[in-house]
């Protein structure tokens, strides 16, 4: 029995949300593997919230892409901006109760408090295939603060990420993948 | 607007759209890099190569 157009759309949406969620989950594991100063059992990635974020990401990106472009596929910068937006909004990484007893040092507590924003920025960087070391530390601090405490839109994130890539291209035209974007 | 005016306007729009370069000038895709709905495999390869360095760089800014 063949699927109707509506069923195909539903399946496509589900596949895209699942693929996105799987990608984020992989990046979460990579991030935690590279943060040995934080005990792994202080956190867990909530699959339900992650998948929920995936649906919001796909729907939002489709809406935006339909309005702004004549093609169906959004570029990497848009994917980066919307990924950062929905991870920050939905916060799929949960911190366990009384985590402070397992974490020492002010900086490590700060990392715990900003864990979703760290994941958001990391995933955005991977979406753009962007080497983060190129960006001055203060700009990354500012971005993390914005994600955590300010109201922002996908337009603002898209504009900022585009600026980063353009900036990077200016300082190193042989940068490879990030240079490819612009 | 009567029917004839509407037809004239549509013809004018068609003429504008057929101007060489016009549609491209208003193409908002910026760079022609549309990706292909994620291309996660390519990005995961990048993450394998640069992910750890990126995470270190982000952590240092906290």
CSV table of N, CA and C in Angstrom, one decimal, chain A residues 2-146:
chain,number,residue,atom,x,y,z
A,2,UNK,N,0.6,2.1,-1.0
A,2,UNK,CA,1.5,3.3,-1.0
A,2,UNK,C,1.0,4.4,-0.1
A,3,UNK,N,1.9,5.2,0.3
A,3,UNK,CA,1.6,6.3,1.3
A,3,UNK,C,1.0,7.5,0.6
A,4,UNK,N,0.1,8.2,1.3
A,4,UNK,CA,-0.5,9.4,0.7
A,4,UNK,C,0.5,10.5,0.9
A,5,UNK,N,0.3,11.6,0.2
A,5,UNK,CA,1.2,12.7,0.3
A,5,UNK,C,1.3,13.2,1.7
A,6,UNK,N,0.2,13.3,2.4
A,6,UNK,CA,0.3,13.8,3.8
A,6,UNK,C,1.1,12.8,4.7
A,7,UNK,N,0.9,11.5,4.5
A,7,UNK,CA,1.7,10.5,5.3
A,7,UNK,C,3.2,10.7,5.0
A,8,UNK,N,3.5,10.9,3.7
A,8,UNK,CA,4.9,11.1,3.3
A,8,UNK,C,5.5,12.3,4.0
A,9,UNK,N,4.7,13.4,4.1
A,9,UNK,CA,5.1,14.6,4.7
A,9,UNK,C,5.4,14.4,6.2
A,10,UNK,N,4.5,13.6,6.8
A,10,UNK,CA,4.6,13.3,8.3
A,10,UNK,C,5.9,12.5,8.5
A,11,UNK,N,6.1,11.5,7.6
A,11,UNK,CA,7.3,10.6,7.8
A,11,UNK,C,8.5,11.4,7.6
A,12,UNK,N,8.5,12.3,6.6
A,12,UNK,CA,9.7,13.1,6.3
A,12,UNK,C,10.0,14.0,7.5
A,13,UNK,N,9.0,14.6,8.0
A,13,UNK,CA,9.2,15.5,9.2
A,13,UNK,C,9.8,14.7,10.4
A,14,UNK,N,9.2,13.5,10.6
A,14,UNK,CA,9.8,12.7,11.7
A,14,UNK,C,11.2,12.2,11.4
A,15,UNK,N,11.5,11.9,10.2
A,15,UNK,CA,12.9,11.5,9.9
A,15,UNK,C,13.8,12.6,10.1
A,16,UNK,N,13.4,13.8,9.7
A,16,UNK,CA,14.3,14.9,9.8
A,16,UNK,C,14.5,15.3,11.3
A,17,UNK,N,13.5,15.2,12.0
A,17,UNK,CA,13.6,15.5,13.5
A,17,UNK,C,14.5,14.5,14.2
A,18,UNK,N,14.3,13.2,13.8
A,18,UNK,CA,15.1,12.2,14.4
A,18,UNK,C,16.6,12.3,14.0
A,19,UNK,N,16.8,12.6,12.7
A,19,UNK,CA,18.2,12.8,12.3
A,19,UNK,C,18.9,13.9,13.0
A,20,UNK,N,18.2,15.0,13.2
A,20,UNK,CA,18.7,16.2,13.9
A,20,UNK,C,19.0,15.8,15.4
A,21,UNK,N,18.0,15.1,16.0
A,21,UNK,CA,18.2,14.7,17.4
A,21,UNK,C,19.4,13.8,17.6
A,22,UNK,N,19.6,12.9,16.6
A,22,UNK,CA,20.7,11.9,16.7
A,22,UNK,C,22.0,12.7,16.6
A,23,UNK,N,22.0,13.6,15.7
A,23,UNK,CA,23.2,14.5,15.5
A,23,UNK,C,23.6,15.2,16.8
A,24,UNK,N,22.6,15.8,17.4
A,24,UNK,CA,22.8,16.6,18.6
A,24,UNK,C,23.2,15.6,19.8
A,25,UNK,N,22.6,14.5,19.8
A,25,UNK,CA,23.0,13.5,20.8
A,25,UNK,C,24.5,13.1,20.7
A,26,UNK,N,24.9,12.9,19.5
A,26,UNK,CA,26.3,12.5,19.2
A,26,UNK,C,27.2,13.7,19.7
A,27,UNK,N,26.8,14.9,19.4
A,27,UNK,CA,27.6,16.1,19.8
A,27,UNK,C,27.6,16.2,21.3
A,28,UNK,N,26.5,15.9,21.9
A,28,UNK,CA,26.5,16.0,23.4
A,28,UNK,C,27.5,15.0,24.0
A,29,UNK,N,27.5,13.8,23.4
A,29,UNK,CA,28.5,12.8,23.9
A,29,UNK,C,29.9,13.2,23.7
A,30,UNK,N,30.2,13.8,22.6
A,30,UNK,CA,31.5,14.3,22.3
A,30,UNK,C,31.9,15.4,23.3
A,31,UNK,N,30.9,16.3,23.5
A,31,UNK,CA,31.2,17.4,24.4
A,31,UNK,C,31.5,16.9,25.8
A,32,UNK,N,30.7,15.9,26.3
A,32,UNK,CA,30.9,15.4,27.7
A,32,UNK,C,32.2,14.7,27.8
A,33,UNK,N,32.6,14.0,26.7
A,33,UNK,CA,33.9,13.3,26.7
A,33,UNK,C,35.0,14.3,26.8
A,34,UNK,N,34.8,15.5,26.4
A,34,UNK,CA,35.9,16.5,26.4
A,34,UNK,C,35.7,17.4,27.6
A,35,UNK,N,34.9,17.1,28.5
A,35,UNK,CA,34.7,17.9,29.7
A,35,UNK,C,34.9,17.0,30.9
A,36,UNK,N,36.2,16.4,31.1
A,36,UNK,CA,36.4,15.5,32.2
A,36,UNK,C,36.2,16.1,33.6
A,37,UNK,N,36.3,17.4,33.6
A,37,UNK,CA,36.2,18.1,34.9
A,37,UNK,C,34.7,18.0,35.5
A,38,UNK,N,33.8,17.7,34.6
A,38,UNK,CA,32.4,17.5,35.1
A,38,UNK,C,32.0,16.1,35.1
A,39,UNK,N,31.6,15.6,36.3
A,39,UNK,CA,31.1,14.2,36.4
A,39,UNK,C,30.0,14.0,35.4
A,40,UNK,N,30.1,12.9,34.7
A,40,UNK,CA,29.0,12.6,33.7
A,40,UNK,C,27.7,12.4,34.3
A,41,UNK,N,27.7,11.8,35.5
A,41,UNK,CA,26.4,11.5,36.1
A,41,UNK,C,25.7,12.7,36.7
A,42,UNK,N,26.3,13.9,36.5
A,42,UNK,CA,25.6,15.1,36.9
A,42,UNK,C,24.5,15.6,35.9
A,43,UNK,N,24.6,14.9,34.7
A,43,UNK,CA,23.7,15.4,33.6
A,43,UNK,C,23.1,14.2,32.9
A,44,UNK,N,22.0,14.5,32.3
A,44,UNK,CA,21.5,13.5,31.3
A,44,UNK,C,20.8,14.2,30.2
A,45,UNK,N,20.8,13.6,29.0
A,45,UNK,CA,20.2,14.2,27.9
A,45,UNK,C,18.8,13.6,27.8
A,46,UNK,N,17.8,14.4,27.9
A,46,UNK,CA,16.4,13.9,27.9
A,46,UNK,C,15.9,13.7,26.4
A,47,UNK,N,15.8,12.4,26.1
A,47,UNK,CA,15.5,12.1,24.7
A,47,UNK,C,14.1,12.7,24.2
A,48,UNK,N,13.1,12.7,25.1
A,48,UNK,CA,11.8,13.3,24.7
A,48,UNK,C,12.0,14.8,24.4
A,49,UNK,N,12.7,15.5,25.3
A,49,UNK,CA,12.8,16.9,25.1
A,49,UNK,C,13.7,17.2,23.8
A,50,UNK,N,14.6,16.3,23.6
A,50,UNK,CA,15.5,16.4,22.4
A,50,UNK,C,14.7,16.3,21.1
A,51,UNK,N,13.9,15.2,21.1
A,51,UNK,CA,13.1,15.0,19.9
A,51,UNK,C,12.0,16.1,19.7
A,52,UNK,N,11.5,16.6,20.8
A,52,UNK,CA,10.5,17.7,20.8
A,52,UNK,C,11.2,18.9,20.2
A,53,UNK,N,12.5,19.1,20.6
A,53,UNK,CA,13.3,20.2,20.0
A,53,UNK,C,13.5,20.0,18.5
A,54,UNK,N,13.7,18.7,18.1
A,54,UNK,CA,13.9,18.4,16.7
A,54,UNK,C,12.7,18.8,15.9
A,55,UNK,N,11.5,18.5,16.4
A,55,UNK,CA,10.3,18.9,15.6
A,55,UNK,C,10.2,20.4,15.5
A,56,UNK,N,10.5,21.1,16.6
A,56,UNK,CA,10.4,22.6,16.6
A,56,UNK,C,11.4,23.1,15.6
A,57,UNK,N,12.6,22.6,15.6
A,57,UNK,CA,13.7,23.0,14.7
A,57,UNK,C,13.3,22.8,13.3
A,58,UNK,N,12.8,21.7,12.9
A,58,UNK,CA,12.4,21.4,11.5
A,58,UNK,C,11.3,22.3,11.1
A,59,UNK,N,10.3,22.4,11.9
A,59,UNK,CA,9.1,23.3,11.5
A,59,UNK,C,9.5,24.7,11.4
A,60,UNK,N,10.3,25.2,12.3
A,60,UNK,CA,10.8,26.6,12.3
A,60,UNK,C,11.7,26.9,11.1
A,61,UNK,N,12.6,26.0,10.9
A,61,UNK,CA,13.5,26.1,9.8
A,61,UNK,C,12.8,26.1,8.4
A,62,UNK,N,11.8,25.2,8.3
A,62,UNK,CA,11.0,25.1,7.1
A,62,UNK,C,10.3,26.4,6.8
A,63,UNK,N,9.7,26.9,7.9
A,63,UNK,CA,8.9,28.2,7.8
A,63,UNK,C,9.8,29.3,7.3
A,64,UNK,N,11.0,29.4,8.0
A,64,UNK,CA,11.9,30.5,7.7
A,64,UNK,C,12.4,30.4,6.2
A,65,UNK,N,12.8,29.1,5.9
A,65,UNK,CA,13.4,28.9,4.6
A,65,UNK,C,12.4,29.2,3.4
A,66,UNK,N,11.2,28.8,3.7
A,66,UNK,CA,10.1,29.1,2.7
A,66,UNK,C,10.0,30.5,2.4
A,67,UNK,N,10.1,31.4,3.4
A,67,UNK,CA,9.9,32.8,3.3
A,67,UNK,C,11.1,33.4,2.6
A,68,UNK,N,12.3,33.0,3.1
A,68,UNK,CA,13.6,33.7,2.7
A,68,UNK,C,14.2,33.2,1.4
A,69,UNK,N,13.9,32.0,1.0
A,69,UNK,CA,14.6,31.4,-0.2
A,69,UNK,C,13.7,30.8,-1.2
A,70,UNK,N,14.3,30.7,-2.3
A,70,UNK,CA,13.5,30.1,-3.4
A,70,UNK,C,13.8,28.6,-3.5
A,71,UNK,N,14.6,28.1,-2.6
A,71,UNK,CA,15.0,26.7,-2.7
A,71,UNK,C,14.6,26.0,-1.4
A,72,UNK,N,14.6,24.7,-1.4
A,72,UNK,CA,14.1,24.0,-0.2
A,72,UNK,C,15.1,23.8,0.9
A,73,UNK,N,16.4,23.8,0.5
A,73,UNK,CA,17.4,23.4,1.5
A,73,UNK,C,18.1,24.6,2.1
A,74,UNK,N,17.9,24.8,3.4
A,74,UNK,CA,18.6,25.9,4.1
A,74,UNK,C,20.1,25.6,4.2
A,75,UNK,N,20.9,26.7,4.2
A,75,UNK,CA,22.3,26.5,4.2
A,75,UNK,C,22.8,26.2,5.6
A,76,UNK,N,24.1,26.0,5.8
A,76,UNK,CA,24.6,25.6,7.1
A,76,UNK,C,24.5,26.6,8.1
A,77,UNK,N,24.6,27.9,7.7
A,77,UNK,CA,24.5,29.0,8.7
A,77,UNK,C,23.1,29.0,9.3
A,78,UNK,N,22.1,28.8,8.5
A,78,UNK,CA,20.7,28.8,9.0
A,78,UNK,C,20.5,27.6,9.9
A,79,UNK,N,21.0,26.5,9.5
A,79,UNK,CA,20.9,25.3,10.4
A,79,UNK,C,21.6,25.5,11.7
A,80,UNK,N,22.7,26.2,11.7
A,80,UNK,CA,23.5,26.5,12.9
A,80,UNK,C,22.6,27.5,13.8
A,81,UNK,N,22.1,28.5,13.2
A,81,UNK,CA,21.3,29.5,14.0
A,81,UNK,C,20.1,28.8,14.6
A,82,UNK,N,19.4,28.0,13.8
A,82,UNK,CA,18.1,27.4,14.4
A,82,UNK,C,18.5,26.3,15.4
A,83,UNK,N,19.6,25.6,15.2
A,83,UNK,CA,20.0,24.6,16.1
A,83,UNK,C,20.3,25.3,17.5
A,84,UNK,N,21.0,26.4,17.4
A,84,UNK,CA,21.4,27.1,18.7
A,84,UNK,C,20.1,27.6,19.4
A,85,UNK,N,19.2,28.1,18.5
A,85,UNK,CA,18.0,28.6,19.1
A,85,UNK,C,17.2,27.6,19.8
A,86,UNK,N,17.0,26.4,19.2
A,86,UNK,CA,16.1,25.4,19.8
A,86,UNK,C,16.7,24.6,20.9
A,87,UNK,N,18.0,24.5,20.9
A,87,UNK,CA,18.7,23.9,22.1
A,87,UNK,C,18.6,24.8,23.3
A,88,UNK,N,18.8,26.1,23.0
A,88,UNK,CA,18.7,27.0,24.1
A,88,UNK,C,17.3,27.2,24.6
A,89,UNK,N,16.3,27.2,23.7
A,89,UNK,CA,14.9,27.3,24.2
A,89,UNK,C,14.5,26.1,25.0
A,90,UNK,N,14.8,24.9,24.5
A,90,UNK,CA,14.2,23.7,25.0
A,90,UNK,C,15.0,23.0,26.1
A,91,UNK,N,16.3,23.3,26.1
A,91,UNK,CA,17.2,22.8,27.1
A,91,UNK,C,17.1,21.3,27.3
A,92,UNK,N,17.5,20.5,26.3
A,92,UNK,CA,17.4,19.1,26.4
A,92,UNK,C,18.3,18.4,27.5
A,93,UNK,N,19.4,19.2,27.8
A,93,UNK,CA,20.3,18.6,28.8
A,93,UNK,C,19.8,19.0,30.2
A,94,UNK,N,19.6,18.0,31.0
A,94,UNK,CA,19.1,18.3,32.4
A,94,UNK,C,20.2,18.1,33.4
A,95,UNK,N,20.2,18.9,34.4
A,95,UNK,CA,21.2,18.8,35.5
A,95,UNK,C,20.6,18.1,36.7
A,96,UNK,N,21.3,17.1,37.2
A,96,UNK,CA,20.6,16.4,38.3
A,96,UNK,C,20.6,17.2,39.6
A,97,UNK,N,19.7,16.8,40.5
A,97,UNK,CA,19.6,17.5,41.8
A,97,UNK,C,20.9,17.3,42.6
A,98,UNK,N,21.2,18.3,43.3
A,98,UNK,CA,22.4,18.3,44.2
A,98,UNK,C,23.7,18.1,43.5
A,99,UNK,N,23.8,18.5,42.2
A,99,UNK,CA,25.0,18.4,41.4
A,99,UNK,C,26.2,19.1,42.0
A,100,UNK,N,25.9,20.1,42.8
A,100,UNK,CA,27.0,20.9,43.4
A,100,UNK,C,27.9,20.1,44.3
A,101,UNK,N,27.3,19.1,44.9
A,101,UNK,CA,28.2,18.3,45.8
A,101,UNK,C,29.2,17.5,45.0
A,102,UNK,N,29.0,17.4,43.7
A,102,UNK,CA,29.9,16.6,42.9
A,102,UNK,C,30.9,17.5,42.1
A,103,UNK,N,30.6,18.7,42.0
A,103,UNK,CA,31.4,19.6,41.2
A,103,UNK,C,32.1,20.6,42.1
A,104,UNK,N,33.4,20.8,41.8
A,104,UNK,CA,34.2,21.7,42.6
A,104,UNK,C,34.7,22.8,41.7
A,105,UNK,N,34.8,24.0,42.3
A,105,UNK,CA,35.4,25.1,41.6
A,105,UNK,C,34.3,26.0,40.9
A,106,UNK,N,34.5,27.3,41.0
A,106,UNK,CA,33.5,28.2,40.5
A,106,UNK,C,33.3,28.1,39.0
A,107,UNK,N,34.4,27.9,38.3
A,107,UNK,CA,34.3,27.7,36.8
A,107,UNK,C,33.5,26.5,36.4
A,108,UNK,N,33.7,25.4,37.1
A,108,UNK,CA,33.0,24.2,36.8
A,108,UNK,C,31.5,24.3,37.1
A,109,UNK,N,31.2,25.0,38.1
A,109,UNK,CA,29.8,25.3,38.4
A,109,UNK,C,29.2,26.1,37.3
A,110,UNK,N,30.0,27.1,36.8
A,110,UNK,CA,29.5,27.9,35.7
A,110,UNK,C,29.2,27.1,34.5
A,111,UNK,N,30.1,26.1,34.2
A,111,UNK,CA,29.9,25.2,33.1
A,111,UNK,C,28.6,24.4,33.2
A,112,UNK,N,28.3,24.0,34.4
A,112,UNK,CA,27.1,23.2,34.7
A,112,UNK,C,25.9,24.1,34.4
A,113,UNK,N,26.0,25.3,34.9
A,113,UNK,CA,24.8,26.2,34.8
A,113,UNK,C,24.5,26.5,33.3
A,114,UNK,N,25.6,26.5,32.5
A,114,UNK,CA,25.5,26.9,31.1
A,114,UNK,C,25.6,25.7,30.1
A,115,UNK,N,25.3,24.6,30.6
A,115,UNK,CA,25.5,23.4,29.8
A,115,UNK,C,24.7,23.3,28.5
A,116,UNK,N,23.5,23.8,28.5
A,116,UNK,CA,22.7,23.8,27.3
A,116,UNK,C,23.2,24.8,26.3
A,117,UNK,N,23.7,26.0,26.8
A,117,UNK,CA,24.2,27.0,26.0
A,117,UNK,C,25.6,26.6,25.4
A,118,UNK,N,26.3,25.9,26.1
A,118,UNK,CA,27.6,25.3,25.6
A,118,UNK,C,27.3,24.3,24.5
A,119,UNK,N,26.3,23.5,24.7
A,119,UNK,CA,26.0,22.5,23.7
A,119,UNK,C,25.4,23.2,22.4
A,120,UNK,N,24.6,24.3,22.7
A,120,UNK,CA,24.1,25.0,21.5
A,120,UNK,C,25.2,25.7,20.7
A,121,UNK,N,26.2,26.3,21.4
A,121,UNK,CA,27.2,26.9,20.6
A,121,UNK,C,28.1,25.9,19.9
A,122,UNK,N,28.4,24.8,20.6
A,122,UNK,CA,29.2,23.8,20.0
A,122,UNK,C,28.5,23.2,18.8
A,123,UNK,N,27.3,22.9,18.9
A,123,UNK,CA,26.5,22.3,17.7
A,123,UNK,C,26.5,23.3,16.6
A,124,UNK,N,26.3,24.6,16.9
A,124,UNK,CA,26.3,25.6,15.8
A,124,UNK,C,27.6,25.6,15.1
A,125,UNK,N,28.7,25.5,15.9
A,125,UNK,CA,30.0,25.5,15.3
A,125,UNK,C,30.2,24.3,14.4
A,126,UNK,N,29.7,23.2,14.8
A,126,UNK,CA,29.9,22.0,13.9
A,126,UNK,C,29.0,22.1,12.7
A,127,UNK,N,27.8,22.6,12.8
A,127,UNK,CA,26.9,22.8,11.7
A,127,UNK,C,27.6,23.7,10.6
A,128,UNK,N,28.3,24.7,11.1
A,128,UNK,CA,29.0,25.7,10.2
A,128,UNK,C,30.4,25.1,9.8
A,129,UNK,N,30.8,24.0,10.4
A,129,UNK,CA,32.1,23.5,10.2
A,129,UNK,C,33.1,24.6,10.4
A,130,UNK,N,33.0,25.2,11.6
A,130,UNK,CA,33.7,26.4,11.9
A,130,UNK,C,34.7,26.2,13.1
A,131,UNK,N,36.0,26.4,12.9
A,131,UNK,CA,36.9,26.3,14.0
A,131,UNK,C,36.8,27.4,15.0
A,132,UNK,N,36.3,27.1,16.2
A,132,UNK,CA,35.9,28.2,17.1
A,132,UNK,C,37.1,29.0,17.7
A,133,UNK,N,38.3,28.4,17.6
A,133,UNK,CA,39.5,29.1,18.1
A,133,UNK,C,39.7,30.4,17.4
A,134,UNK,N,39.2,30.5,16.2
A,134,UNK,CA,39.4,31.7,15.4
A,134,UNK,C,38.7,32.9,16.0
A,135,UNK,N,37.6,32.7,16.7
A,135,UNK,CA,36.9,33.8,17.3
A,135,UNK,C,37.5,34.1,18.6
A,136,UNK,N,37.7,35.4,18.9
A,136,UNK,CA,38.2,35.8,20.2
A,136,UNK,C,37.3,35.3,21.3
A,137,UNK,N,38.0,35.0,22.4
A,137,UNK,CA,37.3,34.5,23.6
A,137,UNK,C,36.1,35.3,24.1
A,138,UNK,N,36.4,36.7,24.0
A,138,UNK,CA,35.3,37.6,24.5
A,138,UNK,C,34.0,37.5,23.7
A,139,UNK,N,34.1,37.2,22.4
A,139,UNK,CA,32.9,37.1,21.6
A,139,UNK,C,32.2,35.8,22.0
A,140,UNK,N,32.9,34.8,22.3
A,140,UNK,CA,32.2,33.5,22.7
A,140,UNK,C,31.6,33.7,24.0
A,141,UNK,N,32.3,34.4,24.9
A,141,UNK,CA,31.7,34.7,26.3
A,141,UNK,C,30.4,35.5,26.1
A,142,UNK,N,30.5,36.5,25.2
A,142,UNK,CA,29.3,37.3,25.0
A,142,UNK,C,28.1,36.5,24.4
A,143,UNK,N,28.5,35.6,23.5
A,143,UNK,CA,27.4,34.8,22.9
A,143,UNK,C,26.8,33.9,23.9
A,144,UNK,N,27.6,33.3,24.7
A,144,UNK,CA,27.0,32.4,25.8
A,144,UNK,C,26.1,33.2,26.7
A,145,UNK,N,26.6,34.3,27.1
A,145,UNK,CA,25.7,35.2,28.0
A,145,UNK,C,24.4,35.5,27.3
A,146,UNK,N,24.5,35.9,26.0
A,146,UNK,CA,23.3,36.2,25.2
A,146,UNK,C,22.3,35.0,25.2
